[in-house]
Coordinates of C-alpha atoms in Angstrom, one line a residue:
X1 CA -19.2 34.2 -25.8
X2 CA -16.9 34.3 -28.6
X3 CA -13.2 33.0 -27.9
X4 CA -11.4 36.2 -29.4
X5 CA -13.5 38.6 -27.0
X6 CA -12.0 36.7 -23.8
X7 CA -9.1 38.5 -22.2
X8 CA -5.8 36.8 -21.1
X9 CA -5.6 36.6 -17.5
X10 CA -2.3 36.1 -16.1
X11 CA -1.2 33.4 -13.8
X12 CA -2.1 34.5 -10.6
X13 CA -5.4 35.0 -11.6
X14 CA -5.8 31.6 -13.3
X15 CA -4.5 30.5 -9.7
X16 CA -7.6 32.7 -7.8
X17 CA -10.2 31.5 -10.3
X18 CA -8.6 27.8 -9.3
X19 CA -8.7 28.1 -5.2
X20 CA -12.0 27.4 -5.3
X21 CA -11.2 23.8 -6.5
X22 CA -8.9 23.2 -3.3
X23 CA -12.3 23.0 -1.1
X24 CA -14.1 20.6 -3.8
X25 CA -11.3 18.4 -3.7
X26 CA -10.1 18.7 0.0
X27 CA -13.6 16.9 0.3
X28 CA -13.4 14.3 -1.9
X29 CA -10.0 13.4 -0.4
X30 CA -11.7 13.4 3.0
X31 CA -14.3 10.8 1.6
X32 CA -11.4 8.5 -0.8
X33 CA -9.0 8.2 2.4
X34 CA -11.7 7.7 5.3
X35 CA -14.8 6.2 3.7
X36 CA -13.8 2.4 4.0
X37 CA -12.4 2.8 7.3
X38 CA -15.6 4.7 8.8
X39 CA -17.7 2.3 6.6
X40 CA -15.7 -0.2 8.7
X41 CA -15.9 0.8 12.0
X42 CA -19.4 1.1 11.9
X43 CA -19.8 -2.6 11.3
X44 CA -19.6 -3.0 7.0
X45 CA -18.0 -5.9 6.0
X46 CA -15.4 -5.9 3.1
X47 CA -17.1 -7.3 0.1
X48 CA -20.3 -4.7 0.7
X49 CA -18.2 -2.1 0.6
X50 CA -18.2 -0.8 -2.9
X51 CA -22.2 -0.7 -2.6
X52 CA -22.0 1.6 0.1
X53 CA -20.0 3.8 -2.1
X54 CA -22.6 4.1 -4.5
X55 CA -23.6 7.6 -3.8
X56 CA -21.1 9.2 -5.6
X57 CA -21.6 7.7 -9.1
X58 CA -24.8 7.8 -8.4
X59 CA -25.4 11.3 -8.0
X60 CA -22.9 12.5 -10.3
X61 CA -24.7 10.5 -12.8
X62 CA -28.2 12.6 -12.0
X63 CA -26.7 15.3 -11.2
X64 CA -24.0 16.8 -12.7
X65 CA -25.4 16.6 -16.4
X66 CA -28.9 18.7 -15.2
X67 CA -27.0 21.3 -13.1
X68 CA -24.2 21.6 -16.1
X69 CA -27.5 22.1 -18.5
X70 CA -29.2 24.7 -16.1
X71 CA -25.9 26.7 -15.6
X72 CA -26.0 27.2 -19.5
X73 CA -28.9 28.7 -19.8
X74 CA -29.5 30.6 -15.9
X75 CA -29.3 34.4 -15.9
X76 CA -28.9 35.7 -12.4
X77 CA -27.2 38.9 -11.3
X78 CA -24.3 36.6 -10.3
X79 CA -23.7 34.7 -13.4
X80 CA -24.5 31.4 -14.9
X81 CA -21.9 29.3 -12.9
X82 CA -21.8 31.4 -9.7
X83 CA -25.0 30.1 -8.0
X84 CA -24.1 26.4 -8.2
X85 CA -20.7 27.0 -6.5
X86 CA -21.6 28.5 -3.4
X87 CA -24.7 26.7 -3.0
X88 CA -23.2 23.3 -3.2
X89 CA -20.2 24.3 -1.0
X90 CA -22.6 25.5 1.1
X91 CA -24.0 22.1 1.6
X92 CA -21.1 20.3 1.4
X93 CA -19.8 22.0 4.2
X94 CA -22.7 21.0 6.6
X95 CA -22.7 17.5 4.9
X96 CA -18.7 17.4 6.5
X97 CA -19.5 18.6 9.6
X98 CA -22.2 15.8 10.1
X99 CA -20.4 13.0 9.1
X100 CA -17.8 12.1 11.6
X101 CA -21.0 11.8 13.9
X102 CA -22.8 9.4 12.2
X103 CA -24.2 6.8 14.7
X104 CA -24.7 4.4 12.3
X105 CA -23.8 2.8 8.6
X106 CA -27.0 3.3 6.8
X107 CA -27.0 7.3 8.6
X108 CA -23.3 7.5 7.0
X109 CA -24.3 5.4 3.6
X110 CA -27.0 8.3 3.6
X111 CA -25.5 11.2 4.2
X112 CA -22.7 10.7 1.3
X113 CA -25.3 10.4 -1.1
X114 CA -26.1 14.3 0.1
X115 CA -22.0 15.0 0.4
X116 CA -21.6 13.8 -3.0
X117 CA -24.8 15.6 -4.2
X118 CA -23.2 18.7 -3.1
X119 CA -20.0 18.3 -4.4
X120 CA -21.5 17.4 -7.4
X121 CA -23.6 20.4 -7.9
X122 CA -20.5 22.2 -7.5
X123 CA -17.9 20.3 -9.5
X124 CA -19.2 20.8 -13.6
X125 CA -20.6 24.5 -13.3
X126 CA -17.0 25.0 -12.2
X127 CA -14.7 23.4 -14.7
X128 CA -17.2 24.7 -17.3
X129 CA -16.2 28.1 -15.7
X130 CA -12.6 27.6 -16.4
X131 CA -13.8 27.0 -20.2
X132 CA -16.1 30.0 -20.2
X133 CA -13.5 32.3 -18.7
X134 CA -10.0 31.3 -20.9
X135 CA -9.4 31.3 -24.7
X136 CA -8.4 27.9 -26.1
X137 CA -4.6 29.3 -26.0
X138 CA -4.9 29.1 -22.1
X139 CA -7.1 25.7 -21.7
X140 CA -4.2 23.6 -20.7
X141 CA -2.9 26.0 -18.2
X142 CA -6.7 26.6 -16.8
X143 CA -6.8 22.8 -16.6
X144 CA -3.5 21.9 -15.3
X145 CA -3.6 24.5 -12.5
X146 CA -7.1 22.6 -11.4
X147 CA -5.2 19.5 -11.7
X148 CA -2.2 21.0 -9.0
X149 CA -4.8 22.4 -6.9
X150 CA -6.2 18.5 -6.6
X151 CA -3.3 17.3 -5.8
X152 CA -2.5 19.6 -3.1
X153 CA -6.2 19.4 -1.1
X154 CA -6.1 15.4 -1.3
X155 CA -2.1 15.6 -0.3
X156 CA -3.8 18.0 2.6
X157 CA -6.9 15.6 3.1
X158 CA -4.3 12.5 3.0
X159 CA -2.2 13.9 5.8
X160 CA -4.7 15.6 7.8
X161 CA -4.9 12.5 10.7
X162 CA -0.9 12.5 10.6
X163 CA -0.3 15.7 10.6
X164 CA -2.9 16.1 13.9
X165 CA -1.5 13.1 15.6
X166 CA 1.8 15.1 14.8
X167 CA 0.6 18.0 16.6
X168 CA -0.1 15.9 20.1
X169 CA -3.4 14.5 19.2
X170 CA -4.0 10.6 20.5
X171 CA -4.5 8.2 17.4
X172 CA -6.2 5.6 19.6
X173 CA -8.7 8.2 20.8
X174 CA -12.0 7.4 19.6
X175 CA -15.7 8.3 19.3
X176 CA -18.9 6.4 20.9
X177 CA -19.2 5.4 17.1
X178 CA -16.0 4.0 17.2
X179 CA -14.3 6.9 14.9
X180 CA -11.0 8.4 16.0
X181 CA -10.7 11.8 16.9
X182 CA -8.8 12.6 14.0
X183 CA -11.1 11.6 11.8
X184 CA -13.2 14.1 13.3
X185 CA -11.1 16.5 13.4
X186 CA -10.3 16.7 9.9
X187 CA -13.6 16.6 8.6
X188 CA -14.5 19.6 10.4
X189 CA -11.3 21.3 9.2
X190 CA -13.2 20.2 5.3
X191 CA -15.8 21.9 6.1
X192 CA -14.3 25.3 6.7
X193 CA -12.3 24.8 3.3
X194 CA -15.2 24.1 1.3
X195 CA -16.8 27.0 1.5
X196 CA -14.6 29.9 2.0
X197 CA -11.8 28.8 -1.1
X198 CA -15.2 28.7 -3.4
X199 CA -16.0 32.4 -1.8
X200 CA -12.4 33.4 -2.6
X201 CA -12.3 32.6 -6.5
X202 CA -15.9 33.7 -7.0
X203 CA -14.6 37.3 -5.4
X204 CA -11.1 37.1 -7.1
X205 CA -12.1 36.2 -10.7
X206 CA -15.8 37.0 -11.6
X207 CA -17.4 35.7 -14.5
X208 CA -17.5 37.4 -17.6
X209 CA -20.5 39.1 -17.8
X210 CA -22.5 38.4 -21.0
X211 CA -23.5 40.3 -23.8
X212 CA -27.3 42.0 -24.4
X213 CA -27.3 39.9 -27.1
X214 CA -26.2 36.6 -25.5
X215 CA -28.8 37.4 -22.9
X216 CA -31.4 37.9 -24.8
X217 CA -30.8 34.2 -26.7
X218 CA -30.8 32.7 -23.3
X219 CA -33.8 34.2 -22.0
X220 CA -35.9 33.3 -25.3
X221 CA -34.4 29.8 -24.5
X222 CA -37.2 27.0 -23.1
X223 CA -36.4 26.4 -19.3
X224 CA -37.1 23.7 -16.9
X225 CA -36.4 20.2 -16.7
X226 CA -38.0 19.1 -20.0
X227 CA -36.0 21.2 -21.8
X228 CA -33.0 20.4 -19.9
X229 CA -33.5 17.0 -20.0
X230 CA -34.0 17.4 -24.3
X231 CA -30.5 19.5 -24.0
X232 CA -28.9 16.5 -22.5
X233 CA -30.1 14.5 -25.1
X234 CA -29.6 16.6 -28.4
X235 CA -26.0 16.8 -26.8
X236 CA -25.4 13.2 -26.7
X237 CA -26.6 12.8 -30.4
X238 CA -24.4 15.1 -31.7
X239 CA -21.5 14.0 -29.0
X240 CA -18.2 15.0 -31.0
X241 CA -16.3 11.9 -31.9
X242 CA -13.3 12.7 -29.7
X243 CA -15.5 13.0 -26.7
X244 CA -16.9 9.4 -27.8
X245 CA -13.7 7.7 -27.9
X246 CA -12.5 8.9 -24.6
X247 CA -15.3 7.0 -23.1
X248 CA -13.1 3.6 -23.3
X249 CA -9.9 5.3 -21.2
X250 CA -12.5 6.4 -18.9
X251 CA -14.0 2.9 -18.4
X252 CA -10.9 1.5 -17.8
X253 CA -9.2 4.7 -16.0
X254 CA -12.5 5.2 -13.2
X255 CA -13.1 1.4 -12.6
X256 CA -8.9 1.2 -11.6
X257 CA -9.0 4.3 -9.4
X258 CA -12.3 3.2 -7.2
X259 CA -10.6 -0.4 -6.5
X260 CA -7.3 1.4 -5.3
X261 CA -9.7 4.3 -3.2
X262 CA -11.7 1.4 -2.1
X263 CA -9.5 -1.2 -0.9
X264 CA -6.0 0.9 -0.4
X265 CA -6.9 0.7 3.4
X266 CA -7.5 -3.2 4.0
X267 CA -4.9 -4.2 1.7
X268 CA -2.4 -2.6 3.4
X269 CA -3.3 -3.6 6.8
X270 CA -3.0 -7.4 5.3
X271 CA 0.3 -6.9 3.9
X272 CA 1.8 -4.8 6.1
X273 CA 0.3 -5.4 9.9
X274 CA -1.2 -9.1 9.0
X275 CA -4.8 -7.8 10.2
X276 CA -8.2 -7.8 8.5
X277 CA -10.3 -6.5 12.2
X278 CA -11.4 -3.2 11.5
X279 CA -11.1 -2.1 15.2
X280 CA -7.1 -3.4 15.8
X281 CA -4.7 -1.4 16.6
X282 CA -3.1 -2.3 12.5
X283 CA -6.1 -1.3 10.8
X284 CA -5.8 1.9 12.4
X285 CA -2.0 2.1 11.7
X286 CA -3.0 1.1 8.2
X287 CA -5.0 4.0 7.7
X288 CA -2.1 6.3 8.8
X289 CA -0.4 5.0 6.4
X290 CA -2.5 5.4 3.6
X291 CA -2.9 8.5 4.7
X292 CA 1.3 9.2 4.2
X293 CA 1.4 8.0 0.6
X294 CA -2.2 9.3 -0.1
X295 CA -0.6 12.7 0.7
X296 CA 2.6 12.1 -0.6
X297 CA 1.2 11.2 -4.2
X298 CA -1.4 14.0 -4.2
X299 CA 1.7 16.2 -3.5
X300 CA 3.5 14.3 -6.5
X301 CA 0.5 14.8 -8.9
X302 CA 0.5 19.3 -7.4
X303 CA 4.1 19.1 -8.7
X304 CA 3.9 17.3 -11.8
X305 CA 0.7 19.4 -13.2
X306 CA 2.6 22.1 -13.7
X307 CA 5.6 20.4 -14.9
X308 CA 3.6 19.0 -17.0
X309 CA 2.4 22.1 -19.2
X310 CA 5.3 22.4 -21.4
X311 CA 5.1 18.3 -22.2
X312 CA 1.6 18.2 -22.7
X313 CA 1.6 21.7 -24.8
X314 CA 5.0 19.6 -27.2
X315 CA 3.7 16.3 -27.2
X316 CA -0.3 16.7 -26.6
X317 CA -2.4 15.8 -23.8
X318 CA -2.9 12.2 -25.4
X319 CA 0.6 10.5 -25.5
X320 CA 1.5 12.4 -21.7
X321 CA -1.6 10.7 -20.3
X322 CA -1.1 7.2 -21.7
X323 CA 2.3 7.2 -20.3
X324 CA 1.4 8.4 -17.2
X325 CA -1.5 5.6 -16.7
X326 CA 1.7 2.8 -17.9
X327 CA 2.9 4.5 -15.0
X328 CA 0.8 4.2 -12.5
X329 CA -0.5 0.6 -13.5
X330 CA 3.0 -1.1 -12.9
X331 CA 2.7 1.0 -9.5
X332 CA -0.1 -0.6 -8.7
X333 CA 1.1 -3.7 -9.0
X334 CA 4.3 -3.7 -7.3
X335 CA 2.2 -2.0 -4.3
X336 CA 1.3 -5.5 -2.5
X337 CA 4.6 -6.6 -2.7
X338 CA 6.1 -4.0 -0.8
X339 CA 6.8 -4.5 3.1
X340 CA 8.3 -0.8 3.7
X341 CA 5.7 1.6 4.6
X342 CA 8.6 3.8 3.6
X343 CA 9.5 1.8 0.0
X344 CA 5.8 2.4 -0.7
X345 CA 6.2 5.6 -1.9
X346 CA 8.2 4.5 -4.7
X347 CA 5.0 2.9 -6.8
X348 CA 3.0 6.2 -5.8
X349 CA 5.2 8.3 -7.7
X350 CA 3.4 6.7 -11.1
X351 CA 0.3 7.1 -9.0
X352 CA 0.6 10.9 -8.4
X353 CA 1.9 11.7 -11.9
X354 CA -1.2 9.7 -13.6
X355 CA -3.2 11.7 -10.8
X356 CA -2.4 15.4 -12.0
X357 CA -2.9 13.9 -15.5
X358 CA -6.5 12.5 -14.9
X359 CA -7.6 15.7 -13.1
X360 CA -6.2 17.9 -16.5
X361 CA -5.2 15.9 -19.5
X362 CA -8.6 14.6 -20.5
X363 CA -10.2 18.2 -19.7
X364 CA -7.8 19.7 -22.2
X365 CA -9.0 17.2 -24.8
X366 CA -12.6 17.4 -23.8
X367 CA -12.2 21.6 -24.0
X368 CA -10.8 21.7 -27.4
X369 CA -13.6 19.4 -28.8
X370 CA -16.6 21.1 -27.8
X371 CA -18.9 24.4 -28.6
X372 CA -18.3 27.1 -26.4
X373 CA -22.3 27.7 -25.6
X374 CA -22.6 24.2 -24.6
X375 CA -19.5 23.7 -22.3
X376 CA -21.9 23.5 -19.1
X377 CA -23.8 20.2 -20.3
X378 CA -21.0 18.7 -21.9
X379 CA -18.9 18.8 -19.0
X380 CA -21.4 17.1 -17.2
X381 CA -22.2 14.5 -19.6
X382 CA -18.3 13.9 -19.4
X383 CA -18.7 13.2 -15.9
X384 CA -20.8 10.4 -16.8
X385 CA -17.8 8.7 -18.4
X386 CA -16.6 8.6 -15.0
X387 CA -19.7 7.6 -12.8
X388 CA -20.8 5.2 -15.3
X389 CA -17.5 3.2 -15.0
X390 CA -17.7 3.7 -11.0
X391 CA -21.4 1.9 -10.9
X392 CA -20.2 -0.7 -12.8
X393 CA -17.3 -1.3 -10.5
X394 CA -19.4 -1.3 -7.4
X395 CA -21.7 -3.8 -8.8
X396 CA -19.3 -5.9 -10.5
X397 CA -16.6 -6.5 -7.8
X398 CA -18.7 -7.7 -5.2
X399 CA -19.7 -10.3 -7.6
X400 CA -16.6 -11.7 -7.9
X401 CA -14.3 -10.3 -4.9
X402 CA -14.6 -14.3 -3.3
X403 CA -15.1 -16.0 -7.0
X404 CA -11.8 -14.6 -8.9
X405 CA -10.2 -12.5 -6.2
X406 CA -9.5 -14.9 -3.8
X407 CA -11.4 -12.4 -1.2
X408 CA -8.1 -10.8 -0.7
X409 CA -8.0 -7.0 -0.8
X410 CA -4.5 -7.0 -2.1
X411 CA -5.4 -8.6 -5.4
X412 CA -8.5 -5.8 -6.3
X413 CA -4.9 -3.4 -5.9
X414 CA -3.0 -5.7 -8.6
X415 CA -6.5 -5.4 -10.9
X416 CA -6.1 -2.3 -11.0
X417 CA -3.1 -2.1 -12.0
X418 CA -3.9 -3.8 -15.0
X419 CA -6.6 -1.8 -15.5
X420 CA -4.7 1.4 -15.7
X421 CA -2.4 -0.2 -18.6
X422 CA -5.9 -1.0 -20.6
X423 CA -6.6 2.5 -19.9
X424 CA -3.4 4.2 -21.5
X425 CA -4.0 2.0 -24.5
X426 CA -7.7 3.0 -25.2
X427 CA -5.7 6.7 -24.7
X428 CA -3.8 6.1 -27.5
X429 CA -6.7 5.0 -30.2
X430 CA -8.0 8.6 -29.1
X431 CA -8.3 10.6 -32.5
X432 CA -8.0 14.6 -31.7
X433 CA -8.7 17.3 -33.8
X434 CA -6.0 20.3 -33.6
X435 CA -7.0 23.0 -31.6
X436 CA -7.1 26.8 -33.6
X437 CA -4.2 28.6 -32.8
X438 CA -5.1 32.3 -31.2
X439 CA -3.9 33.9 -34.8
X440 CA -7.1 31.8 -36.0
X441 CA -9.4 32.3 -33.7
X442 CA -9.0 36.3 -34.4
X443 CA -9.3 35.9 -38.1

């Protein structure tokens, strides 16, 4: 669709088209604060952890490209986008209300590979959505408010097992699989969220419907995966070159964030409650915590993304990220030092500011960057600059957890830290091209 024949929506309804992003991301912040520990109590030992979270690079890689190339090119009564939303909240509802009963490691190591595939399937038809439904005037609004939205399902997700033990429930209450209650609990709340807040925006904000023309050149387009699988590859020939470059932030950036999600939990029960035994009372306490500044950082990163408009509109969306990774890097770092549960929330402000930028910054780049008709497959070949970096994490670390990390959970936090720094300066060697301004886009 051409940019100058998409209407302005106002706020609000940049905010209904958004809701549906709360469920995606109450369940990945579900899976980054409670993985490890379930992982845990159902016997995994620390240094196989980052293969058991495999699925969700793993899927995103297969999936999220294909289902970004379909939704280009499906005609349905519904729209292009529309079917992949409520089909994989669908599924990633069911795959929430199963997991907190899994009996055993490889039944949870299995079912996140379909949780993931869900939330996958759901994930690039819908920020392609965002670029479908909003001229280029409004990308960093569309993209910012997806960003807040993140950051209030995982500060949601975060507190969920406080905020229950809050409301009378016992901590130390567990499961015959040795998960507590409030695990439980919180992933069947998940599951409620998924699929209703994708139902809202689908009702709220509609996509635009197409043209006879547009039609017509997507029915007389080849279907199936052949041709999908030849659309993911024309697109990464012709890649543009600002898309290329961010690959190196992303390496950097993704490889960081999965050794904080990864190892936040037994880190902080070695530094704070001296205990690396899954089932003592400190691991649990540990969890809590991570849970409080989990929450309090995702609730950081829902402020900052819209605070953040006006900066990123005056200085561009590649100077505010690179700060914001500094940011969170020296956070990072200073996090294993820290005795205070209560002092920890100090290094997550950095954390939740470079969180609301990850979610939106690099989206605003990506948007202005691309064609239009190919937004779908594009956004999900930009999720492979994610996965990628997440696979190679998973297999790497292991390797060398014992070798150069001392086997100390604490020390993957400070390498990620470091990380986050060679990530802001990869940000910076970022060339951009200037966006049209509306006046041009009408001409």
């Amino acid at each position: 669709m051409n940019l100058s024949s998409k209407p302005r929506l106002s706020f609000w309804q940049i905010v209904n088209m958004n809701i549906g992003f709360f469920g995606i991301q109450f369940s990945f912040g579900l899976q980054q604060s409670n993985m490890s520990p379930i992982y845990q109590y159902l016997g995994a030992d620390e240094a196989s952890l980052p293969l058991l979270w495999l699925a969700g690079p793993m899927t995103g890689l297969l999936v999220q490209p294909l289902v970004g190339a379909f939704s280009d090119r499906t005609v349905s009564r519904w729209g292009r986008r529309t079917p992949y939303f409520l089909i994989g909240a669908l599924l990633c509802s069911l795959g929430l209300l199963a997991m907190p009963f899994s009996p055993t490691l490889w039944f949870a190591a299995g079912l996140l590979w379909i949780l993931d595939a869900a939330n996958n399937v759901t994930m690039e038809p819908y920020r392609a959505y965002v670029s479908d439904r909003l001229d280029a005037s409004q990308h960093s609004l569309g993209f910012l408010t997806q960003s807040a939205f993140t950051g209030l399902a995982q500060t949601l997700a975060y507190l969920a097992p406080t905020l229950l033990v809050l409301m009378g429930m016992d901590k130390d209450a567990l499961g015959s699989n040795n998960i507590p209650q409030i695990t439980l609990t919180a992933f069947l709340i998940g599951a409620v969220f998924s699929i209703s807040t994708v139902w809202w925006s689908v009702r709220r904000v509609p996509e635009l419907p197409l043209s006879a023309e547009e039609l017509a050149q997507m029915r007389r387009q080849p279907r199936g995966l052949g041709a999908a699988l030849r659309e993911i590859w024309s697109a990464l020939r012709e890649m543009p070159r600002t898309m290329r470059q961010l690959w190196w932030m992303k390496l950097f950036q993704w490889y960081a964030m999965m050794c904080y999600w990864i190892y936040i939990v037994p880190s902080l029960a070695l530094t704070l409650f001296q205990s690396s035994d899954p089932h003592s009372a400190g691991f649990r306490e540990a969890g809590l915590v991570n849970g409080q500044i989990g929450g309090f950082y995702n609730f950081v990163a829902f402020l900052a993304a819209f605070a953040m408009v006006p900066f990123t509109r005056r200085f561009g969306p590649r100077r505010v990220h690179a700060l914001c990774l500094v940011l969170a890097g020296a956070g990072m770092w200073a996090i294993p030092e820290i005795q205070n549960r209560w002092l920890l929330l100090l290094p997550m402000l950095g954390v939740g500011l470079a969180w609301a930028s990850i979610m939106g910054n690099p989206y605003v780049l990506l948007a202005g960057s691309i064609p239009p008709e190919r937004a779908g497959v594009y956004m999900g070949i930009f999720n492979m600059f994610i996965v990628i970096p997440m696979l190679i994490q998973m297999v790497t670390l292991p390797l060398i957890y014992h070798s150069l990390l001392g086997g100390r959970p604490d020390h993957v936090i400070r390498l990620a830290g470091a990380l986050l720094v060679c990530a802001a300066i990869a940000m910076l060697r970022v060339q951009t091209t200037p966006q049209p301004s509306p006046s041009e886009l009408k001409s």
